[in-house]
Amino acid sequence: MSIAVNAKPDESPISIYRYPGFLPFIAARLMSVCALQIQAVVVAWQVYDMTRDPLSLAFVGLAQFIPMLLLLLPAGDLLDRYDRKLILALSWLVEGACSAALLILSLQSTPSIEVIYAVLAVFGCARAFTGPAQSSLLPQVVPRERLAAAIAANSMLVRGATITGPLLGGALYAWGGGVLTYGLCMLGFALGFVLLAWVPVRPAEAPAGPVSTSPWIRFTAGIEFIRSRPIVLGSISLDLFAVLLGGVVALLPIYAQEILNVGPTGLGALRSAMAIGEVGMGLYLSLYPFNKNVGRVLFASVAVFGVANLVFSLSTLFWVSWFALLVAGAADMVSMYIRSSLVQFSTPDDMRGRVNAVNMLFIGSSNELGEFRAGSSAALVGVVPAAVLGSLCTLGVVGVWMRHFVDLREVKRFEEATTVREEPIATQGKLA
């Protein structure tokens, strides 16, 4: 099943705000994303401040990634069989409870680093449901003909929360410590839960194929679906390896404290630089969306991401580092816009949970496991050599993928993601 692109030139993506439920859905996401970003800054700074060990930052990412890795595929199956809105609400409740637990730990004079990792593991379990639930629910909130506009507007507005989140996280932690910041995170997840009640959703479509009773076959249906579409597989895996090998986010606390000497407030500014680039580019895409030469633009954007990270890796000036991250964020938004559109336009509704779970698995791998890679590499060879080597690896991935995924390189329009074989997925299924 393919989703047609509405290419009428007189229709602007801003019209998406007229649809009932979209504004409260976006507001709920803004609250949760802002809370997530605040918590990411505070946990990283707090853990490094306690240990002064780069490897501890690696375990911050690993503690969240392993539960996500184990639960994403079952989560996708549940999202295709049960109420996606309810599952999203429950996942935000669990994430709020984790923020409350971190708040309690901050009240202790010497909080246990092991307990912090345990709380982050539970937080990772909840995120296994949150990510694919949000992506799968969006097509039930807006009509299909406005889905492309919703993707652009959603990406831009949610990235806006990643600007205020890190800035608030760094500044408030410097002012009020973990109690204040974790309390704000708890409030953000609670507000997201409440706002979700005002989001009407259309029922998901009935499955197009027979129901499978084998859990393993149902769980892996999303993998089989993506594997049968080289354009989608190439775009997702390109992002995975580029960010996994070249991401520098996990190293920002070290750069802020030991190389740039800007403290927790500067750390928040560095975290926000990428978000500002993403929002700026998202605003441009919402006003001037494109659907031409998307494959070549995708590769170019990932290459720019790698070059920008390389500049950041070598910089010792705060403004140069900040601007490099800004450019990296803008390039990453272009990559995310293309990748998300390719996935959404090629996925049937009754498969969205499982396909988005696999997509989230790739994203989680690139972000969380990338943090472990960056932290462990910094511990082994040093911070700057690890960042430089990772950036060069990103550029290498671009070259290899351009050679191997020819269909992705030559794809012109998003609709071409559905031109590969459309075999029925026998694992499709949904409980009444």
PDB file of N, CA and C in Angstrom, residues 319-376:
ATOM      1  N   TRP A 319      32.782  29.539  19.697  1.00  0.00           N
ATOM      2  CA  TRP A 319      31.882  29.969  18.632  1.00  0.00           C
ATOM      3  C   TRP A 319      32.052  29.115  17.379  1.00  0.00           C
ATOM      4  N   VAL A 320      33.277  28.637  17.102  1.00  0.00           N
ATOM      5  CA  VAL A 320      33.495  27.753  15.963  1.00  0.00           C
ATOM      6  C   VAL A 320      32.815  26.404  16.218  1.00  0.00           C
ATOM      7  N   SER A 321      32.978  25.898  17.438  1.00  0.00           N
ATOM      8  CA  SER A 321      32.356  24.626  17.793  1.00  0.00           C
ATOM      9  C   SER A 321      30.840  24.726  17.713  1.00  0.00           C
ATOM     10  N   TRP A 322      30.311  25.838  18.231  1.00  0.00           N
ATOM     11  CA  TRP A 322      28.858  26.034  18.220  1.00  0.00           C
ATOM     12  C   TRP A 322      28.325  26.094  16.794  1.00  0.00           C
ATOM     13  N   PHE A 323      28.998  26.823  15.910  1.00  0.00           N
ATOM     14  CA  PHE A 323      28.538  26.950  14.522  1.00  0.00           C
ATOM     15  C   PHE A 323      28.660  25.617  13.783  1.00  0.00           C
ATOM     16  N   ALA A 324      29.715  24.849  14.061  1.00  0.00           N
ATOM     17  CA  ALA A 324      29.869  23.538  13.417  1.00  0.00           C
ATOM     18  C   ALA A 324      28.719  22.611  13.789  1.00  0.00           C
ATOM     19  N   LEU A 325      28.321  22.629  15.071  1.00  0.00           N
ATOM     20  CA  LEU A 325      27.189  21.820  15.488  1.00  0.00           C
ATOM     21  C   LEU A 325      25.886  22.321  14.864  1.00  0.00           C
ATOM     22  N   LEU A 326      25.773  23.631  14.668  1.00  0.00           N
ATOM     23  CA  LEU A 326      24.600  24.197  13.999  1.00  0.00           C
ATOM     24  C   LEU A 326      24.470  23.633  12.585  1.00  0.00           C
ATOM     25  N   VAL A 327      25.569  23.615  11.841  1.00  0.00           N
ATOM     26  CA  VAL A 327      25.568  23.077  10.481  1.00  0.00           C
ATOM     27  C   VAL A 327      25.263  21.582  10.495  1.00  0.00           C
ATOM     28  N   ALA A 328      25.849  20.866  11.448  1.00  0.00           N
ATOM     29  CA  ALA A 328      25.580  19.435  11.560  1.00  0.00           C
ATOM     30  C   ALA A 328      24.096  19.178  11.806  1.00  0.00           C
ATOM     31  N   GLY A 329      23.467  19.999  12.638  1.00  0.00           N
ATOM     32  CA  GLY A 329      22.047  19.839  12.907  1.00  0.00           C
ATOM     33  C   GLY A 329      21.200  20.096  11.675  1.00  0.00           C
ATOM     34  N   ALA A 330      21.534  21.127  10.893  1.00  0.00           N
ATOM     35  CA  ALA A 330      20.787  21.412   9.672  1.00  0.00           C
ATOM     36  C   ALA A 330      20.894  20.255   8.685  1.00  0.00           C
ATOM     37  N   ALA A 331      22.090  19.722   8.535  1.00  0.00           N
ATOM     38  CA  ALA A 331      22.280  18.592   7.633  1.00  0.00           C
ATOM     39  C   ALA A 331      21.525  17.366   8.118  1.00  0.00           C
ATOM     40  N   ASP A 332      21.525  17.159   9.421  1.00  0.00           N
ATOM     41  CA  ASP A 332      20.823  16.017   9.984  1.00  0.00           C
ATOM     42  C   ASP A 332      19.309  16.127   9.764  1.00  0.00           C
ATOM     43  N   MET A 333      18.759  17.350   9.802  1.00  0.00           N
ATOM     44  CA  MET A 333      17.330  17.540   9.552  1.00  0.00           C
ATOM     45  C   MET A 333      16.963  17.156   8.123  1.00  0.00           C
ATOM     46  N   VAL A 334      17.781  17.515   7.162  1.00  0.00           N
ATOM     47  CA  VAL A 334      17.519  17.130   5.778  1.00  0.00           C
ATOM     48  C   VAL A 334      17.516  15.610   5.650  1.00  0.00           C
ATOM     49  N   SER A 335      18.508  14.967   6.262  1.00  0.00           N
ATOM     50  CA  SER A 335      18.589  13.509   6.230  1.00  0.00           C
ATOM     51  C   SER A 335      17.362  12.881   6.885  1.00  0.00           C
ATOM     52  N   MET A 336      16.958  13.408   8.037  1.00  0.00           N
ATOM     53  CA  MET A 336      15.813  12.853   8.754  1.00  0.00           C
ATOM     54  C   MET A 336      14.514  13.050   7.979  1.00  0.00           C
ATOM     55  N   TYR A 337      14.361  14.217   7.348  1.00  0.00           N
ATOM     56  CA  TYR A 337      13.160  14.502   6.559  1.00  0.00           C
ATOM     57  C   TYR A 337      13.021  13.505   5.415  1.00  0.00           C
ATOM     58  N   ILE A 338      14.110  13.251   4.707  1.00  0.00           N
ATOM     59  CA  ILE A 338      14.066  12.311   3.580  1.00  0.00           C
ATOM     60  C   ILE A 338      13.815  10.900   4.069  1.00  0.00           C
ATOM     61  N   ARG A 339      14.538  10.492   5.110  1.00  0.00           N
ATOM     62  CA  ARG A 339      14.388   9.139   5.623  1.00  0.00           C
ATOM     63  C   ARG A 339      12.973   8.891   6.145  1.00  0.00           C
ATOM     64  N   SER A 340      12.443   9.831   6.928  1.00  0.00           N
ATOM     65  CA  SER A 340      11.105   9.669   7.489  1.00  0.00           C
ATOM     66  C   SER A 340      10.043   9.611   6.402  1.00  0.00           C
ATOM     67  N   SER A 341      10.202  10.438   5.385  1.00  0.00           N
ATOM     68  CA  SER A 341       9.228  10.445   4.291  1.00  0.00           C
ATOM     69  C   SER A 341       9.271   9.134   3.515  1.00  0.00           C
ATOM     70  N   LEU A 342      10.468   8.627   3.245  1.00  0.00           N
ATOM     71  CA  LEU A 342      10.577   7.354   2.538  1.00  0.00           C
ATOM     72  C   LEU A 342       9.906   6.233   3.312  1.00  0.00           C
ATOM     73  N   VAL A 343      10.084   6.224   4.632  1.00  0.00           N
ATOM     74  CA  VAL A 343       9.488   5.171   5.456  1.00  0.00           C
ATOM     75  C   VAL A 343       7.967   5.311   5.512  1.00  0.00           C
ATOM     76  N   GLN A 344       7.473   6.511   5.799  1.00  0.00           N
ATOM     77  CA  GLN A 344       6.029   6.697   5.969  1.00  0.00           C
ATOM     78  C   GLN A 344       5.269   6.498   4.670  1.00  0.00           C
ATOM     79  N   PHE A 345       5.818   6.932   3.555  1.00  0.00           N
ATOM     80  CA  PHE A 345       5.111   6.822   2.288  1.00  0.00           C
ATOM     81  C   PHE A 345       5.079   5.402   1.758  1.00  0.00           C
ATOM     82  N   SER A 346       5.903   4.532   2.274  1.00  0.00           N
ATOM     83  CA  SER A 346       5.965   3.168   1.749  1.00  0.00           C
ATOM     84  C   SER A 346       5.340   2.131   2.677  1.00  0.00           C
ATOM     85  N   THR A 347       4.846   2.550   3.853  1.00  0.00           N
ATOM     86  CA  THR A 347       4.405   1.584   4.864  1.00  0.00           C
ATOM     87  C   THR A 347       2.886   1.535   4.979  1.00  0.00           C
ATOM     88  N   PRO A 348       2.269   0.353   4.867  1.00  0.00           N
ATOM     89  CA  PRO A 348       0.827   0.216   5.122  1.00  0.00           C
ATOM     90  C   PRO A 348       0.512   0.495   6.589  1.00  0.00           C
ATOM     91  N   ASP A 349      -0.694   0.944   6.861  1.00  0.00           N
ATOM     92  CA  ASP A 349      -1.047   1.355   8.221  1.00  0.00           C
ATOM     93  C   ASP A 349      -0.933   0.213   9.216  1.00  0.00           C
ATOM     94  N   ASP A 350      -1.342  -0.986   8.816  1.00  0.00           N
ATOM     95  CA  ASP A 350      -1.325  -2.101   9.762  1.00  0.00           C
ATOM     96  C   ASP A 350       0.077  -2.639  10.016  1.00  0.00           C
ATOM     97  N   MET A 351       1.091  -2.066   9.314  1.00  0.00           N
ATOM     98  CA  MET A 351       2.476  -2.461   9.547  1.00  0.00           C
ATOM     99  C   MET A 351       3.286  -1.346  10.206  1.00  0.00           C
ATOM    100  N   ARG A 352       2.658  -0.199  10.467  1.00  0.00           N
ATOM    101  CA  ARG A 352       3.417   0.971  10.919  1.00  0.00           C
ATOM    102  C   ARG A 352       4.133   0.729  12.252  1.00  0.00           C
ATOM    103  N   GLY A 353       3.473   0.051  13.179  1.00  0.00           N
ATOM    104  CA  GLY A 353       4.094  -0.190  14.471  1.00  0.00           C
ATOM    105  C   GLY A 353       5.388  -0.958  14.340  1.00  0.00           C
ATOM    106  N   ARG A 354       5.358  -2.046  13.569  1.00  0.00           N
ATOM    107  CA  ARG A 354       6.548  -2.880  13.440  1.00  0.00           C
ATOM    108  C   ARG A 354       7.638  -2.237  12.597  1.00  0.00           C
ATOM    109  N   VAL A 355       7.237  -1.549  11.513  1.00  0.00           N
ATOM    110  CA  VAL A 355       8.230  -0.876  10.681  1.00  0.00           C
ATOM    111  C   VAL A 355       8.864   0.289  11.441  1.00  0.00           C
ATOM    112  N   ASN A 356       8.055   1.072  12.131  1.00  0.00           N
ATOM    113  CA  ASN A 356       8.607   2.190  12.906  1.00  0.00           C
ATOM    114  C   ASN A 356       9.441   1.698  14.088  1.00  0.00           C
ATOM    115  N   ALA A 357       9.123   0.505  14.605  1.00  0.00           N
ATOM    116  CA  ALA A 357       9.954  -0.068  15.666  1.00  0.00           C
ATOM    117  C   ALA A 357      11.345  -0.388  15.140  1.00  0.00           C
ATOM    118  N   VAL A 358      11.401  -0.963  13.931  1.00  0.00           N
ATOM    119  CA  VAL A 358      12.705  -1.248  13.330  1.00  0.00           C
ATOM    120  C   VAL A 358      13.444   0.051  13.040  1.00  0.00           C
ATOM    121  N   ASN A 359      12.719   1.045  12.530  1.00  0.00           N
ATOM    122  CA  ASN A 359      13.339   2.345  12.275  1.00  0.00           C
ATOM    123  C   ASN A 359      13.877   2.943  13.567  1.00  0.00           C
ATOM    124  N   MET A 360      13.090   2.835  14.647  1.00  0.00           N
ATOM    125  CA  MET A 360      13.527   3.331  15.947  1.00  0.00           C
ATOM    126  C   MET A 360      14.733   2.543  16.452  1.00  0.00           C
ATOM    127  N   LEU A 361      14.789   1.248  16.115  1.00  0.00           N
ATOM    128  CA  LEU A 361      15.937   0.427  16.498  1.00  0.00           C
ATOM    129  C   LEU A 361      17.207   0.963  15.845  1.00  0.00           C
ATOM    130  N   PHE A 362      17.107   1.332  14.576  1.00  0.00           N
ATOM    131  CA  PHE A 362      18.249   1.909  13.887  1.00  0.00           C
ATOM    132  C   PHE A 362      18.619   3.251  14.500  1.00  0.00           C
ATOM    133  N   ILE A 363      17.601   4.099  14.760  1.00  0.00           N
ATOM    134  CA  ILE A 363      17.872   5.411  15.340  1.00  0.00           C
ATOM    135  C   ILE A 363      18.472   5.264  16.737  1.00  0.00           C
ATOM    136  N   GLY A 364      17.870   4.358  17.544  1.00  0.00           N
ATOM    137  CA  GLY A 364      18.387   4.128  18.887  1.00  0.00           C
ATOM    138  C   GLY A 364      19.807   3.596  18.869  1.00  0.00           C
ATOM    139  N   SER A 365      20.080   2.720  17.887  1.00  0.00           N
ATOM    140  CA  SER A 365      21.429   2.186  17.774  1.00  0.00           C
ATOM    141  C   SER A 365      22.425   3.290  17.466  1.00  0.00           C
ATOM    142  N   SER A 366      22.044   4.184  16.539  1.00  0.00           N
ATOM    143  CA  SER A 366      22.961   5.248  16.150  1.00  0.00           C
ATOM    144  C   SER A 366      23.169   6.249  17.276  1.00  0.00           C
ATOM    145  N   ASN A 367      22.137   6.525  18.070  1.00  0.00           N
ATOM    146  CA  ASN A 367      22.259   7.513  19.137  1.00  0.00           C
ATOM    147  C   ASN A 367      22.854   6.923  20.416  1.00  0.00           C
ATOM    148  N   GLU A 368      22.159   5.926  20.985  1.00  0.00           N
ATOM    149  CA  GLU A 368      22.585   5.378  22.273  1.00  0.00           C
ATOM    150  C   GLU A 368      23.870   4.570  22.160  1.00  0.00           C
ATOM    151  N   LEU A 369      23.921   3.648  21.188  1.00  0.00           N
ATOM    152  CA  LEU A 369      25.141   2.862  21.016  1.00  0.00           C
ATOM    153  C   LEU A 369      26.277   3.743  20.518  1.00  0.00           C
ATOM    154  N   GLY A 370      25.915   4.801  19.754  1.00  0.00           N
ATOM    155  CA  GLY A 370      26.925   5.756  19.319  1.00  0.00           C
ATOM    156  C   GLY A 370      27.557   6.471  20.498  1.00  0.00           C
ATOM    157  N   GLU A 371      26.758   6.753  21.527  1.00  0.00           N
ATOM    158  CA  GLU A 371      27.303   7.364  22.736  1.00  0.00           C
ATOM    159  C   GLU A 371      28.303   6.425  23.416  1.00  0.00           C
ATOM    160  N   PHE A 372      27.973   5.140  23.430  1.00  0.00           N
ATOM    161  CA  PHE A 372      28.903   4.169  24.017  1.00  0.00           C
ATOM    162  C   PHE A 372      30.193   4.103  23.195  1.00  0.00           C
ATOM    163  N   ARG A 373      30.053   4.107  21.876  1.00  0.00           N
ATOM    164  CA  ARG A 373      31.228   4.086  21.001  1.00  0.00           C
ATOM    165  C   ARG A 373      32.106   5.304  21.241  1.00  0.00           C
ATOM    166  N   ALA A 374      31.477   6.476  21.311  1.00  0.00           N
ATOM    167  CA  ALA A 374      32.248   7.702  21.502  1.00  0.00           C
ATOM    168  C   ALA A 374      32.935   7.725  22.858  1.00  0.00           C
ATOM    169  N   GLY A 375      32.204   7.361  23.912  1.00  0.00           N
ATOM    170  CA  GLY A 375      32.779   7.373  25.244  1.00  0.00           C
ATOM    171  C   GLY A 375      33.903   6.378  25.414  1.00  0.00           C
ATOM    172  N   SER A 376      33.715   5.169  24.907  1.00  0.00           N
ATOM    173  CA  SER A 376      34.750   4.147  25.038  1.00  0.00           C
ATOM    174  C   SER A 376      35.968   4.497  24.188  1.00  0.00           C
TER     175      SER A 376
END
